[in-house]
Amino acid sequence: MRVPLSWLREYADVPADASPEDVLAALVRVGFEEEDVHRFELQGPIVVGEVLEFVEEPQSNGKTIRWCQVRVAPDGEPAADGGDAVHGIVCGARNFFAGDKVVVTLPGAVLPGPFPIAARKTYGHVSDGMIASARELGLGEEHNGILRLVELGIDAPVGTDAISLLGLDDVAVEINVTPDRGYALSIRGVAREYSHSTGAAFRDPAERAWDEIAPGQGFPVTADDAAPIRGRAGVTEFVARVVRGVDPTKPTPAWMIARLSLAGIRSLGILIDITNYVMLELGQPIHGYDLDKLQGGITVRRATAGEKLETLDGKVRTLDVEDLLITDESGPIGLAGVMGGGATEMSDATRNVLIEAATFDTVSIARTARRHKLPSEASRRFERGVDPLVPFVAARRVADLMEEYAGGTSDDEYGAALFAEVFMPGIELPPLFVQHLIGVDYTPGQIEAALRLIGCEVVPAEDDAAGWQVIPPSWRPDLTDKWTLAEEVARIEGYDRIPSVLPLPPSGRGLTPAQQGRSRVANALAAAGYVETPSFGFTTEEQNDLHGSPSGEHLPSVKLANPLDGQSPFLRRSLVPGLLQVAHRNVARGLTDLSLFETGVVFLPEPGVQYGTSHVPPLAVRPDAATLTELDASIPPQHRHIAVLLTGNLVAKQPGVAPVAAELADALDAVRTIAAAAGVTIDVAQSERAALHPGRTGVLSVASASAGDRLEVGYVGELLPAVAEASDLPGRVIVAELDLDLVLSLAGEKVVAASLSGFPAATQDVSLVLPADVPAAEVQAALAEGAGELLESLRLVDDYRGQGVPEGAKSLTFALRFRAPDRTLTAAEATEAKLAGVAAATERFGATLRE
């Protein structure tokens, strides 16, 4: 909201020496956000001049210019620029006459642009200044000719400062108005808030006697809302006044144009300017109709299917049955509270005006504006709620201004009004509620004073211990409960009084075991050098099929009805597509060595199950238990996964150090890091997956005591070159993805650190020859099972296939470490345990010791 200070001073006692920054500071104290300060970009000398004479001179280019003699200072006095009282000025406009008073920008002046003015030679003359048009001064879009002061009803002495004369020395402050404070989208509302902040006197422009604002009778207006939204009538008040004999060609006063311009609204002619002016002043949107174009009376109703309306922007809109319309006997003539129709708009031919001021339902107007993508200054205010007591005042104010500036006559006997009782329900405010909620020891007197200051009626309860009954003012529909009242007390008394105290968490609470586990895993990966990169949970169906299923077959995905990105409307089944997008953005910016990870939710709908719901519960109403159950059932299963991606080099090239490229073994190390942080042992076995390189893919599993078997928890592998290339990623890309929820559930709630033994370890190696198609992980499991409890660690150190090993076989070398908790092992005990493991591998796979 932009607030010209000259306008604000009409309704609040703003000190004459108060700067825009002072006014902004005062408004910030009562909860508004400072946005900007707006000024006319003008610099003098800009004065009133009188055209003494001119000579028209045709030019070779076909133009005709006027060589003018313009008096810019009284006789015998120097001009404001220090020159002679009469200046010679070249002007291309032809809409003025000798004797006209005009606005002259003298050398040294600066116009918006910035456009500095200087004496310059043109068309064979030295033009000593410029005669300005309205657009050049920032007073509108009119640029067909220069600005004649007689058209503005101004007859000022020659040499008068035109900047102050036309109101171009005004300045506006801009504040951000939150949606719950729609009353502040008006000079009236902001002036009241300035008064609250500073204690300055406030004069309410809406305070007028009923006999002044009561409309006449005789114009038929009816409301026929057969399908109210949420049971709330679309219109509760409708005021119509008539002004006859207006002259729409009369000029808008310069001060009004200046105020509208500073407020961000351009001048569109005296009739429309007046309606906009009153809307900004009182916060009540106004619409004017050409009375002679109306056919019969006005009916406010809902649209019927298939109806169309051409709005003032020239577009023909197909209407929805929820749209609230203004209609006459010809059909729709306006979208109520949003935009009028072209058939009845005011024009230069308008002579009789019907003024409309109404109170429309907030939800209905908001839905219409969004449905038609037609936000307007009117809908912006109706969406937030306007004061239901203001329409009568606003309609009278428009009529008064049209009488004064458009030459009309108000027909007080002819008009119409729909009335509705304005009822603001009372709110019970307990005596100590505000103090306990805000944390400030307000006195009862301070609470009462603050609420009365904002316009509330405060009635102490019969029992002093019961607090107050508070009735909010009509312009504050946002005050609905004791919490909003407490916020108002804090705002008026000053936010600076609220202490900065950290709340104490309840004892016995903290992170759940699952949250602790997720935190441990993420911290471990970050400590290992990986960067966490959250991404959006949306992707394409093709990416879901490629990365979300082992064999690449089509699996069901959830499609959003209103996606953020129309090209990625599906909820992800895997984290890998998001990591690939992040990697691509980084590689495109020159960051080619990447170690990334993400934890996030994936959505895994079950085949044959229909997710989503066609029934959307209404807003502002808590759904019942059955509806909540239905909504819960419409959500697909969600699992929290963790995924890593590696590409480029793990060790960059340095003096004396060759680069080390990321390989599959590094992704396996990341898996082991995850396993250690989660408190489980994850095994890997060779496997195949649609998007991954055959022979460089592994399935990850964890032993489950409850299931009596191993459970698959994820996969690891190198992307197929074609898949990496499709993601615009050069070189090798290694990924791993695990079901983190499943991994943590298999670890249990408590992770117990292993105790450290004080006895030395005994190490042994063993090389086994066995068929090449036997997975090394299964051989390792057999060795561990046979070696027994003395085995502390077991890892594969070599996979050899070549000379000395039969064709179709391989030699696997394992490093074993044995340790006893209560003694030092002998070499014989370690050898015995190793041979027991070899025996198990021999029995299961036919393995033999390699000589």
PDB file of N, CA and C in Angstrom, residues 610-678:
ATOM      1  N   GLN A 610      -6.139 -47.405  -6.017  1.00  0.00           N
ATOM      2  CA  GLN A 610      -6.389 -46.053  -6.503  1.00  0.00           C
ATOM      3  C   GLN A 610      -6.096 -45.055  -5.385  1.00  0.00           C
ATOM      4  N   TYR A 611      -5.149 -44.152  -5.631  1.00  0.00           N
ATOM      5  CA  TYR A 611      -4.783 -43.156  -4.629  1.00  0.00           C
ATOM      6  C   TYR A 611      -5.351 -41.795  -5.030  1.00  0.00           C
ATOM      7  N   GLY A 612      -5.480 -40.932  -4.038  1.00  0.00           N
ATOM      8  CA  GLY A 612      -6.069 -39.626  -4.268  1.00  0.00           C
ATOM      9  C   GLY A 612      -7.554 -39.655  -3.975  1.00  0.00           C
ATOM     10  N   THR A 613      -8.167 -38.483  -3.951  1.00  0.00           N
ATOM     11  CA  THR A 613      -9.586 -38.368  -3.660  1.00  0.00           C
ATOM     12  C   THR A 613     -10.178 -37.247  -4.481  1.00  0.00           C
ATOM     13  N   SER A 614     -11.392 -37.428  -4.931  1.00  0.00           N
ATOM     14  CA  SER A 614     -12.079 -36.390  -5.694  1.00  0.00           C
ATOM     15  C   SER A 614     -12.809 -35.415  -4.778  1.00  0.00           C
ATOM     16  N   HIS A 615     -12.955 -35.796  -3.505  1.00  0.00           N
ATOM     17  CA  HIS A 615     -13.660 -34.942  -2.562  1.00  0.00           C
ATOM     18  C   HIS A 615     -12.653 -34.097  -1.791  1.00  0.00           C
ATOM     19  N   VAL A 616     -12.726 -32.787  -1.977  1.00  0.00           N
ATOM     20  CA  VAL A 616     -11.843 -31.868  -1.270  1.00  0.00           C
ATOM     21  C   VAL A 616     -12.625 -31.224  -0.140  1.00  0.00           C
ATOM     22  N   PRO A 617     -12.215 -31.446   1.108  1.00  0.00           N
ATOM     23  CA  PRO A 617     -12.954 -30.847   2.226  1.00  0.00           C
ATOM     24  C   PRO A 617     -12.925 -29.330   2.143  1.00  0.00           C
ATOM     25  N   PRO A 618     -13.962 -28.674   2.623  1.00  0.00           N
ATOM     26  CA  PRO A 618     -13.973 -27.197   2.589  1.00  0.00           C
ATOM     27  C   PRO A 618     -12.924 -26.620   3.521  1.00  0.00           C
ATOM     28  N   LEU A 619     -12.492 -25.423   3.189  1.00  0.00           N
ATOM     29  CA  LEU A 619     -11.520 -24.732   4.024  1.00  0.00           C
ATOM     30  C   LEU A 619     -12.191 -24.200   5.280  1.00  0.00           C
ATOM     31  N   ALA A 620     -11.377 -23.928   6.292  1.00  0.00           N
ATOM     32  CA  ALA A 620     -11.823 -23.315   7.548  1.00  0.00           C
ATOM     33  C   ALA A 620     -12.785 -24.200   8.321  1.00  0.00           C
ATOM     34  N   VAL A 621     -12.904 -25.472   7.940  1.00  0.00           N
ATOM     35  CA  VAL A 621     -13.760 -26.404   8.675  1.00  0.00           C
ATOM     36  C   VAL A 621     -12.957 -27.679   8.903  1.00  0.00           C
ATOM     37  N   ARG A 622     -12.845 -28.119  10.144  1.00  0.00           N
ATOM     38  CA  ARG A 622     -12.091 -29.326  10.431  1.00  0.00           C
ATOM     39  C   ARG A 622     -12.833 -30.531   9.890  1.00  0.00           C
ATOM     40  N   PRO A 623     -12.175 -31.380   9.068  1.00  0.00           N
ATOM     41  CA  PRO A 623     -12.842 -32.575   8.554  1.00  0.00           C
ATOM     42  C   PRO A 623     -13.181 -33.533   9.685  1.00  0.00           C
ATOM     43  N   ASP A 624     -14.273 -34.300   9.503  1.00  0.00           N
ATOM     44  CA  ASP A 624     -14.640 -35.277  10.516  1.00  0.00           C
ATOM     45  C   ASP A 624     -13.722 -36.488  10.430  1.00  0.00           C
ATOM     46  N   ALA A 625     -13.906 -37.437  11.359  1.00  0.00           N
ATOM     47  CA  ALA A 625     -13.009 -38.598  11.449  1.00  0.00           C
ATOM     48  C   ALA A 625     -13.058 -39.440  10.181  1.00  0.00           C
ATOM     49  N   ALA A 626     -14.246 -39.605   9.605  1.00  0.00           N
ATOM     50  CA  ALA A 626     -14.375 -40.427   8.389  1.00  0.00           C
ATOM     51  C   ALA A 626     -13.625 -39.793   7.219  1.00  0.00           C
ATOM     52  N   THR A 627     -13.720 -38.472   7.111  1.00  0.00           N
ATOM     53  CA  THR A 627     -13.017 -37.785   6.030  1.00  0.00           C
ATOM     54  C   THR A 627     -11.508 -37.879   6.210  1.00  0.00           C
ATOM     55  N   LEU A 628     -11.032 -37.723   7.446  1.00  0.00           N
ATOM     56  CA  LEU A 628      -9.595 -37.844   7.699  1.00  0.00           C
ATOM     57  C   LEU A 628      -9.097 -39.245   7.383  1.00  0.00           C
ATOM     58  N   THR A 629      -9.901 -40.254   7.729  1.00  0.00           N
ATOM     59  CA  THR A 629      -9.528 -41.635   7.411  1.00  0.00           C
ATOM     60  C   THR A 629      -9.434 -41.840   5.908  1.00  0.00           C
ATOM     61  N   GLU A 630     -10.399 -41.265   5.177  1.00  0.00           N
ATOM     62  CA  GLU A 630     -10.382 -41.374   3.722  1.00  0.00           C
ATOM     63  C   GLU A 630      -9.170 -40.682   3.129  1.00  0.00           C
ATOM     64  N   LEU A 631      -8.827 -39.513   3.667  1.00  0.00           N
ATOM     65  CA  LEU A 631      -7.663 -38.786   3.166  1.00  0.00           C
ATOM     66  C   LEU A 631      -6.377 -39.558   3.447  1.00  0.00           C
ATOM     67  N   ASP A 632      -6.266 -40.154   4.639  1.00  0.00           N
ATOM     68  CA  ASP A 632      -5.082 -40.952   4.965  1.00  0.00           C
ATOM     69  C   ASP A 632      -4.949 -42.140   4.023  1.00  0.00           C
ATOM     70  N   ALA A 633      -6.087 -42.758   3.719  1.00  0.00           N
ATOM     71  CA  ALA A 633      -6.050 -43.924   2.834  1.00  0.00           C
ATOM     72  C   ALA A 633      -5.690 -43.545   1.406  1.00  0.00           C
ATOM     73  N   SER A 634      -5.877 -42.273   1.048  1.00  0.00           N
ATOM     74  CA  SER A 634      -5.576 -41.840  -0.319  1.00  0.00           C
ATOM     75  C   SER A 634      -4.106 -41.527  -0.531  1.00  0.00           C
ATOM     76  N   ILE A 635      -3.301 -41.598   0.546  1.00  0.00           N
ATOM     77  CA  ILE A 635      -1.876 -41.291   0.450  1.00  0.00           C
ATOM     78  C   ILE A 635      -1.104 -42.583   0.197  1.00  0.00           C
ATOM     79  N   PRO A 636      -0.238 -42.642  -0.803  1.00  0.00           N
ATOM     80  CA  PRO A 636       0.519 -43.875  -1.071  1.00  0.00           C
ATOM     81  C   PRO A 636       1.556 -44.125   0.009  1.00  0.00           C
ATOM     82  N   PRO A 637       2.038 -45.373   0.141  1.00  0.00           N
ATOM     83  CA  PRO A 637       3.106 -45.658   1.107  1.00  0.00           C
ATOM     84  C   PRO A 637       4.335 -44.792   0.824  1.00  0.00           C
ATOM     85  N   GLN A 638       4.915 -44.272   1.893  1.00  0.00           N
ATOM     86  CA  GLN A 638       6.082 -43.398   1.763  1.00  0.00           C
ATOM     87  C   GLN A 638       7.229 -43.994   2.577  1.00  0.00           C
ATOM     88  N   HIS A 639       8.356 -44.171   1.932  1.00  0.00           N
ATOM     89  CA  HIS A 639       9.543 -44.722   2.584  1.00  0.00           C
ATOM     90  C   HIS A 639      10.657 -43.685   2.502  1.00  0.00           C
ATOM     91  N   ARG A 640      11.396 -43.555   3.585  1.00  0.00           N
ATOM     92  CA  ARG A 640      12.542 -42.643   3.573  1.00  0.00           C
ATOM     93  C   ARG A 640      13.771 -43.407   3.086  1.00  0.00           C
ATOM     94  N   HIS A 641      14.335 -42.941   1.981  1.00  0.00           N
ATOM     95  CA  HIS A 641      15.513 -43.558   1.392  1.00  0.00           C
ATOM     96  C   HIS A 641      16.730 -42.668   1.615  1.00  0.00           C
ATOM     97  N   ILE A 642      17.900 -43.247   1.367  1.00  0.00           N
ATOM     98  CA  ILE A 642      19.141 -42.489   1.311  1.00  0.00           C
ATOM     99  C   ILE A 642      19.885 -42.944   0.072  1.00  0.00           C
ATOM    100  N   ALA A 643      20.451 -42.003  -0.661  1.00  0.00           N
ATOM    101  CA  ALA A 643      21.159 -42.323  -1.896  1.00  0.00           C
ATOM    102  C   ALA A 643      22.428 -41.494  -1.980  1.00  0.00           C
ATOM    103  N   VAL A 644      23.445 -42.066  -2.624  1.00  0.00           N
ATOM    104  CA  VAL A 644      24.701 -41.364  -2.860  1.00  0.00           C
ATOM    105  C   VAL A 644      25.009 -41.393  -4.346  1.00  0.00           C
ATOM    106  N   LEU A 645      25.763 -40.398  -4.802  1.00  0.00           N
ATOM    107  CA  LEU A 645      26.208 -40.337  -6.197  1.00  0.00           C
ATOM    108  C   LEU A 645      27.655 -39.857  -6.212  1.00  0.00           C
ATOM    109  N   LEU A 646      28.466 -40.536  -7.009  1.00  0.00           N
ATOM    110  CA  LEU A 646      29.880 -40.194  -7.172  1.00  0.00           C
ATOM    111  C   LEU A 646      30.193 -40.059  -8.650  1.00  0.00           C
ATOM    112  N   THR A 647      30.928 -39.007  -8.999  1.00  0.00           N
ATOM    113  CA  THR A 647      31.414 -38.865 -10.364  1.00  0.00           C
ATOM    114  C   THR A 647      32.652 -37.995 -10.339  1.00  0.00           C
ATOM    115  N   GLY A 648      33.499 -38.145 -11.354  1.00  0.00           N
ATOM    116  CA  GLY A 648      34.740 -37.379 -11.392  1.00  0.00           C
ATOM    117  C   GLY A 648      35.806 -38.001 -10.513  1.00  0.00           C
ATOM    118  N   ASN A 649      36.663 -37.189  -9.918  1.00  0.00           N
ATOM    119  CA  ASN A 649      37.783 -37.653  -9.110  1.00  0.00           C
ATOM    120  C   ASN A 649      37.490 -37.500  -7.625  1.00  0.00           C
ATOM    121  N   LEU A 650      37.934 -38.522  -6.874  1.00  0.00           N
ATOM    122  CA  LEU A 650      37.888 -38.399  -5.417  1.00  0.00           C
ATOM    123  C   LEU A 650      39.101 -37.624  -4.914  1.00  0.00           C
ATOM    124  N   VAL A 651      40.228 -37.808  -5.579  1.00  0.00           N
ATOM    125  CA  VAL A 651      41.460 -37.074  -5.258  1.00  0.00           C
ATOM    126  C   VAL A 651      41.850 -36.281  -6.486  1.00  0.00           C
ATOM    127  N   ALA A 652      41.907 -34.969  -6.357  1.00  0.00           N
ATOM    128  CA  ALA A 652      42.246 -34.124  -7.496  1.00  0.00           C
ATOM    129  C   ALA A 652      43.737 -34.213  -7.803  1.00  0.00           C
ATOM    130  N   LYS A 653      44.068 -33.921  -9.035  1.00  0.00           N
ATOM    131  CA  LYS A 653      45.470 -33.924  -9.445  1.00  0.00           C
ATOM    132  C   LYS A 653      46.232 -32.834  -8.712  1.00  0.00           C
ATOM    133  N   GLN A 654      47.376 -33.204  -8.163  1.00  0.00           N
ATOM    134  CA  GLN A 654      48.206 -32.281  -7.410  1.00  0.00           C
ATOM    135  C   GLN A 654      49.661 -32.546  -7.765  1.00  0.00           C
ATOM    136  N   PRO A 655      50.543 -31.617  -7.408  1.00  0.00           N
ATOM    137  CA  PRO A 655      51.974 -31.876  -7.683  1.00  0.00           C
ATOM    138  C   PRO A 655      52.425 -33.154  -6.992  1.00  0.00           C
ATOM    139  N   GLY A 656      52.886 -34.092  -7.774  1.00  0.00           N
ATOM    140  CA  GLY A 656      53.370 -35.349  -7.234  1.00  0.00           C
ATOM    141  C   GLY A 656      52.290 -36.351  -6.917  1.00  0.00           C
ATOM    142  N   VAL A 657      50.992 -35.992  -7.169  1.00  0.00           N
ATOM    143  CA  VAL A 657      49.887 -36.902  -6.868  1.00  0.00           C
ATOM    144  C   VAL A 657      49.009 -37.010  -8.104  1.00  0.00           C
ATOM    145  N   ALA A 658      48.838 -38.210  -8.583  1.00  0.00           N
ATOM    146  CA  ALA A 658      47.976 -38.441  -9.735  1.00  0.00           C
ATOM    147  C   ALA A 658      46.518 -38.394  -9.297  1.00  0.00           C
ATOM    148  N   PRO A 659      45.599 -38.007 -10.190  1.00  0.00           N
ATOM    149  CA  PRO A 659      44.181 -37.995  -9.812  1.00  0.00           C
ATOM    150  C   PRO A 659      43.670 -39.414  -9.575  1.00  0.00           C
ATOM    151  N   VAL A 660      42.757 -39.536  -8.623  1.00  0.00           N
ATOM    152  CA  VAL A 660      42.150 -40.832  -8.314  1.00  0.00           C
ATOM    153  C   VAL A 660      40.659 -40.727  -8.627  1.00  0.00           C
ATOM    154  N   ALA A 661      40.209 -41.477  -9.646  1.00  0.00           N
ATOM    155  CA  ALA A 661      38.810 -41.411 -10.062  1.00  0.00           C
ATOM    156  C   ALA A 661      37.933 -42.202  -9.107  1.00  0.00           C
ATOM    157  N   ALA A 662      36.687 -41.742  -8.967  1.00  0.00           N
ATOM    158  CA  ALA A 662      35.704 -42.456  -8.141  1.00  0.00           C
ATOM    159  C   ALA A 662      35.354 -43.771  -8.808  1.00  0.00           C
ATOM    160  N   GLU A 663      35.293 -44.841  -8.016  1.00  0.00           N
ATOM    161  CA  GLU A 663      34.982 -46.166  -8.530  1.00  0.00           C
ATOM    162  C   GLU A 663      33.887 -46.792  -7.700  1.00  0.00           C
ATOM    163  N   LEU A 664      33.492 -47.985  -8.127  1.00  0.00           N
ATOM    164  CA  LEU A 664      32.434 -48.706  -7.426  1.00  0.00           C
ATOM    165  C   LEU A 664      32.817 -48.982  -5.980  1.00  0.00           C
ATOM    166  N   ALA A 665      34.110 -49.240  -5.740  1.00  0.00           N
ATOM    167  CA  ALA A 665      34.558 -49.514  -4.372  1.00  0.00           C
ATOM    168  C   ALA A 665      34.290 -48.333  -3.451  1.00  0.00           C
ATOM    169  N   ASP A 666      34.331 -47.117  -3.985  1.00  0.00           N
ATOM    170  CA  ASP A 666      34.077 -45.941  -3.152  1.00  0.00           C
ATOM    171  C   ASP A 666      32.608 -45.863  -2.750  1.00  0.00           C
ATOM    172  N   ALA A 667      31.712 -46.243  -3.659  1.00  0.00           N
ATOM    173  CA  ALA A 667      30.297 -46.289  -3.297  1.00  0.00           C
ATOM    174  C   ALA A 667      30.057 -47.371  -2.249  1.00  0.00           C
ATOM    175  N   LEU A 668      30.781 -48.493  -2.360  1.00  0.00           N
ATOM    176  CA  LEU A 668      30.659 -49.544  -1.342  1.00  0.00           C
ATOM    177  C   LEU A 668      31.152 -49.035   0.013  1.00  0.00           C
ATOM    178  N   ASP A 669      32.191 -48.207   0.005  1.00  0.00           N
ATOM    179  CA  ASP A 669      32.647 -47.608   1.261  1.00  0.00           C
ATOM    180  C   ASP A 669      31.562 -46.722   1.867  1.00  0.00           C
ATOM    181  N   ALA A 670      30.833 -45.986   1.000  1.00  0.00           N
ATOM    182  CA  ALA A 670      29.731 -45.156   1.499  1.00  0.00           C
ATOM    183  C   ALA A 670      28.646 -46.014   2.124  1.00  0.00           C
ATOM    184  N   VAL A 671      28.390 -47.182   1.499  1.00  0.00           N
ATOM    185  CA  VAL A 671      27.393 -48.111   2.057  1.00  0.00           C
ATOM    186  C   VAL A 671      27.856 -48.604   3.426  1.00  0.00           C
ATOM    187  N   ARG A 672      29.144 -48.921   3.557  1.00  0.00           N
ATOM    188  CA  ARG A 672      29.661 -49.377   4.848  1.00  0.00           C
ATOM    189  C   ARG A 672      29.569 -48.264   5.896  1.00  0.00           C
ATOM    190  N   THR A 673      29.793 -47.022   5.457  1.00  0.00           N
ATOM    191  CA  THR A 673      29.639 -45.885   6.385  1.00  0.00           C
ATOM    192  C   THR A 673      28.209 -45.798   6.888  1.00  0.00           C
ATOM    193  N   ILE A 674      27.256 -45.953   5.978  1.00  0.00           N
ATOM    194  CA  ILE A 674      25.839 -45.931   6.361  1.00  0.00           C
ATOM    195  C   ILE A 674      25.544 -47.069   7.326  1.00  0.00           C
ATOM    196  N   ALA A 675      26.072 -48.260   7.005  1.00  0.00           N
ATOM    197  CA  ALA A 675      25.819 -49.428   7.857  1.00  0.00           C
ATOM    198  C   ALA A 675      26.376 -49.227   9.252  1.00  0.00           C
ATOM    199  N   ALA A 676      27.583 -48.689   9.335  1.00  0.00           N
ATOM    200  CA  ALA A 676      28.196 -48.482  10.644  1.00  0.00           C
ATOM    201  C   ALA A 676      27.411 -47.471  11.466  1.00  0.00           C
ATOM    202  N   ALA A 677      26.956 -46.388  10.814  1.00  0.00           N
ATOM    203  CA  ALA A 677      26.195 -45.368  11.536  1.00  0.00           C
ATOM    204  C   ALA A 677      24.833 -45.888  11.966  1.00  0.00           C
ATOM    205  N   ALA A 678      24.244 -46.770  11.135  1.00  0.00           N
ATOM    206  CA  ALA A 678      22.925 -47.309  11.467  1.00  0.00           C
ATOM    207  C   ALA A 678      23.019 -48.438  12.493  1.00  0.00           C
TER     208      ALA A 678
END
